[in-house]
Amino acid sequence: PPSLNTVVLTGKRDAHSLLLNDTGLRNKMLLPVAGVPMLRYVLEALAGCRLVSSVFISTSDPDIATFASPMPF
């Protein structure tokens, strides 16, 4: 089967984001949904896809880098 390299774009904090301001988080991808950061859902979906051979996370946020570093990609 073909293999895909994927890129997850995490973006930057929007200074006007009420959700981020209320939580103190710097990135929307770390906002919890049902107690789990949104980024985990994205990474787990990619990990479960047979066609994905590698995942690259584009970020300048050290919290995202720390969160994603133990992922098995």
Short mmCIF file of N, CA and C in Angstrom, two decimals, residues 2-72:
data_model
loop_
_atom_site.label_atom_id
_atom_site.label_comp_id
_atom_site.label_asym_id
_atom_site.label_seq_id
_atom_site.Cartn_x
_atom_site.Cartn_y
_atom_site.Cartn_z
N PRO A 2 0.35 2.35 -0.53
CA PRO A 2 1.12 3.59 -0.51
C PRO A 2 1.30 4.10 0.91
N SER A 3 2.35 4.88 1.12
CA SER A 3 2.57 5.45 2.44
C SER A 3 2.56 6.97 2.34
N LEU A 4 2.04 7.60 3.37
CA LEU A 4 1.91 9.05 3.37
C LEU A 4 2.72 9.68 4.49
N ASN A 5 3.39 10.76 4.17
CA ASN A 5 4.01 11.60 5.18
C ASN A 5 2.98 12.68 5.50
N THR A 6 2.73 12.94 6.77
CA THR A 6 1.72 13.92 7.15
C THR A 6 2.34 15.05 7.96
N VAL A 7 1.71 16.21 7.90
CA VAL A 7 2.15 17.37 8.66
C VAL A 7 0.95 17.88 9.46
N VAL A 8 1.15 18.07 10.75
CA VAL A 8 0.13 18.66 11.61
C VAL A 8 0.57 20.09 11.89
N LEU A 9 -0.26 21.04 11.49
CA LEU A 9 0.03 22.45 11.72
C LEU A 9 -0.65 22.89 13.00
N THR A 10 0.12 23.38 13.96
CA THR A 10 -0.47 23.73 15.26
C THR A 10 -0.75 25.22 15.40
N GLY A 11 -0.21 26.06 14.55
CA GLY A 11 -0.52 27.48 14.59
C GLY A 11 0.01 28.19 15.82
N LYS A 12 -0.42 29.42 15.96
CA LYS A 12 0.00 30.25 17.08
C LYS A 12 -1.21 30.69 17.88
N ARG A 13 -0.97 31.17 19.06
CA ARG A 13 -2.04 31.65 19.92
C ARG A 13 -2.67 32.91 19.33
N ASP A 14 -3.99 32.92 19.35
CA ASP A 14 -4.74 34.10 18.97
C ASP A 14 -4.94 34.92 20.23
N ALA A 15 -4.43 36.13 20.26
CA ALA A 15 -4.50 36.96 21.47
C ALA A 15 -5.93 37.24 21.91
N HIS A 16 -6.89 37.07 21.01
CA HIS A 16 -8.29 37.36 21.32
C HIS A 16 -9.09 36.11 21.64
N SER A 17 -8.46 34.98 21.75
CA SER A 17 -9.17 33.73 22.01
C SER A 17 -9.62 33.67 23.47
N LEU A 18 -10.92 33.72 23.68
CA LEU A 18 -11.46 33.66 25.03
C LEU A 18 -11.16 32.33 25.70
N LEU A 19 -11.23 31.24 24.94
CA LEU A 19 -10.95 29.92 25.52
C LEU A 19 -9.52 29.84 26.02
N LEU A 20 -8.59 30.31 25.23
CA LEU A 20 -7.19 30.26 25.65
C LEU A 20 -6.94 31.20 26.82
N ASN A 21 -7.55 32.37 26.77
CA ASN A 21 -7.35 33.32 27.87
C ASN A 21 -7.90 32.75 29.17
N ASP A 22 -9.03 32.05 29.11
CA ASP A 22 -9.63 31.47 30.32
C ASP A 22 -8.83 30.31 30.88
N THR A 23 -8.16 29.55 30.01
CA THR A 23 -7.43 28.36 30.47
C THR A 23 -5.96 28.64 30.75
N GLY A 24 -5.43 29.71 30.17
CA GLY A 24 -4.02 30.00 30.33
C GLY A 24 -3.14 29.22 29.36
N LEU A 25 -3.75 28.43 28.49
CA LEU A 25 -2.98 27.68 27.50
C LEU A 25 -2.51 28.61 26.40
N ARG A 26 -1.43 28.20 25.72
CA ARG A 26 -0.89 29.03 24.65
C ARG A 26 -1.30 28.56 23.27
N ASN A 27 -1.91 27.38 23.17
CA ASN A 27 -2.22 26.83 21.86
C ASN A 27 -3.54 26.09 21.90
N LYS A 28 -4.37 26.32 20.88
CA LYS A 28 -5.69 25.68 20.81
C LYS A 28 -5.59 24.16 20.78
N MET A 29 -4.51 23.64 20.20
CA MET A 29 -4.37 22.18 20.09
C MET A 29 -4.26 21.50 21.45
N LEU A 30 -3.97 22.26 22.50
CA LEU A 30 -3.88 21.68 23.84
C LEU A 30 -5.16 21.84 24.64
N LEU A 31 -6.17 22.49 24.05
CA LEU A 31 -7.45 22.62 24.75
C LEU A 31 -8.06 21.24 24.96
N PRO A 32 -8.51 20.93 26.16
CA PRO A 32 -9.09 19.61 26.41
C PRO A 32 -10.51 19.48 25.87
N VAL A 33 -10.76 18.37 25.23
CA VAL A 33 -12.09 17.97 24.79
C VAL A 33 -12.36 16.64 25.48
N ALA A 34 -13.36 16.61 26.32
CA ALA A 34 -13.65 15.42 27.14
C ALA A 34 -12.41 15.03 27.95
N GLY A 35 -11.66 16.03 28.42
CA GLY A 35 -10.51 15.79 29.27
C GLY A 35 -9.22 15.43 28.54
N VAL A 36 -9.26 15.43 27.21
CA VAL A 36 -8.09 15.04 26.42
C VAL A 36 -7.72 16.19 25.48
N PRO A 37 -6.43 16.58 25.43
CA PRO A 37 -6.04 17.65 24.50
C PRO A 37 -6.39 17.29 23.06
N MET A 38 -6.89 18.26 22.31
CA MET A 38 -7.31 18.03 20.93
C MET A 38 -6.20 17.40 20.09
N LEU A 39 -4.97 17.80 20.34
CA LEU A 39 -3.85 17.27 19.56
C LEU A 39 -3.75 15.75 19.69
N ARG A 40 -4.05 15.21 20.85
CA ARG A 40 -3.98 13.76 21.04
C ARG A 40 -4.96 13.05 20.10
N TYR A 41 -6.16 13.58 19.93
CA TYR A 41 -7.13 12.98 19.02
C TYR A 41 -6.59 12.94 17.59
N VAL A 42 -5.96 14.05 17.18
CA VAL A 42 -5.40 14.11 15.82
C VAL A 42 -4.28 13.09 15.67
N LEU A 43 -3.37 13.04 16.63
CA LEU A 43 -2.23 12.11 16.53
C LEU A 43 -2.67 10.65 16.62
N GLU A 44 -3.65 10.36 17.45
CA GLU A 44 -4.14 8.98 17.54
C GLU A 44 -4.84 8.56 16.25
N ALA A 45 -5.57 9.48 15.63
CA ALA A 45 -6.21 9.16 14.35
C ALA A 45 -5.16 8.87 13.27
N LEU A 46 -4.11 9.68 13.24
CA LEU A 46 -3.05 9.44 12.26
C LEU A 46 -2.31 8.14 12.55
N ALA A 47 -2.07 7.85 13.82
CA ALA A 47 -1.38 6.61 14.19
C ALA A 47 -2.19 5.38 13.80
N GLY A 48 -3.50 5.51 13.79
CA GLY A 48 -4.36 4.39 13.45
C GLY A 48 -4.59 4.20 11.96
N CYS A 49 -4.06 5.08 11.15
CA CYS A 49 -4.24 5.01 9.70
C CYS A 49 -3.12 4.19 9.07
N ARG A 50 -3.48 3.13 8.38
CA ARG A 50 -2.49 2.24 7.76
C ARG A 50 -1.63 2.95 6.72
N LEU A 51 -2.16 3.99 6.10
CA LEU A 51 -1.44 4.65 5.02
C LEU A 51 -0.41 5.67 5.50
N VAL A 52 -0.48 6.06 6.76
CA VAL A 52 0.43 7.08 7.29
C VAL A 52 1.72 6.43 7.75
N SER A 53 2.83 6.87 7.15
CA SER A 53 4.13 6.31 7.53
C SER A 53 4.91 7.22 8.48
N SER A 54 4.63 8.53 8.43
CA SER A 54 5.31 9.44 9.34
C SER A 54 4.44 10.67 9.60
N VAL A 55 4.65 11.24 10.77
CA VAL A 55 3.91 12.44 11.18
C VAL A 55 4.91 13.50 11.61
N PHE A 56 4.78 14.67 11.04
CA PHE A 56 5.61 15.81 11.41
C PHE A 56 4.69 16.85 12.03
N ILE A 57 5.12 17.43 13.12
CA ILE A 57 4.33 18.45 13.80
C ILE A 57 5.05 19.78 13.67
N SER A 58 4.39 20.73 13.04
CA SER A 58 4.96 22.06 12.85
C SER A 58 4.52 22.94 14.02
N THR A 59 5.49 23.39 14.82
CA THR A 59 5.15 24.22 15.97
C THR A 59 6.33 25.08 16.39
N SER A 60 6.02 26.20 16.98
CA SER A 60 7.04 27.01 17.64
C SER A 60 6.75 27.07 19.13
N ASP A 61 5.76 26.31 19.56
CA ASP A 61 5.32 26.31 20.95
C ASP A 61 6.01 25.19 21.71
N PRO A 62 6.78 25.51 22.74
CA PRO A 62 7.48 24.46 23.50
C PRO A 62 6.52 23.50 24.21
N ASP A 63 5.32 23.95 24.55
CA ASP A 63 4.34 23.05 25.18
C ASP A 63 3.88 21.97 24.21
N ILE A 64 3.70 22.34 22.95
CA ILE A 64 3.31 21.35 21.92
C ILE A 64 4.46 20.37 21.71
N ALA A 65 5.68 20.87 21.61
CA ALA A 65 6.84 20.00 21.41
C ALA A 65 6.97 19.01 22.56
N THR A 66 6.79 19.47 23.78
CA THR A 66 6.88 18.58 24.95
C THR A 66 5.76 17.56 24.93
N PHE A 67 4.56 17.99 24.60
CA PHE A 67 3.41 17.08 24.57
C PHE A 67 3.60 15.99 23.52
N ALA A 68 4.09 16.37 22.35
CA ALA A 68 4.18 15.43 21.22
C ALA A 68 5.44 14.58 21.24
N SER A 69 6.45 14.95 22.00
CA SER A 69 7.73 14.24 21.93
C SER A 69 7.66 12.76 22.29
N PRO A 70 6.81 12.32 23.23
CA PRO A 70 6.79 10.88 23.49
C PRO A 70 5.93 10.06 22.52
N MET A 71 5.31 10.71 21.54
CA MET A 71 4.46 9.98 20.60
C MET A 71 5.32 9.08 19.72
N PRO A 72 4.83 7.90 19.41
CA PRO A 72 5.63 6.90 18.68
C PRO A 72 5.64 7.07 17.18
#
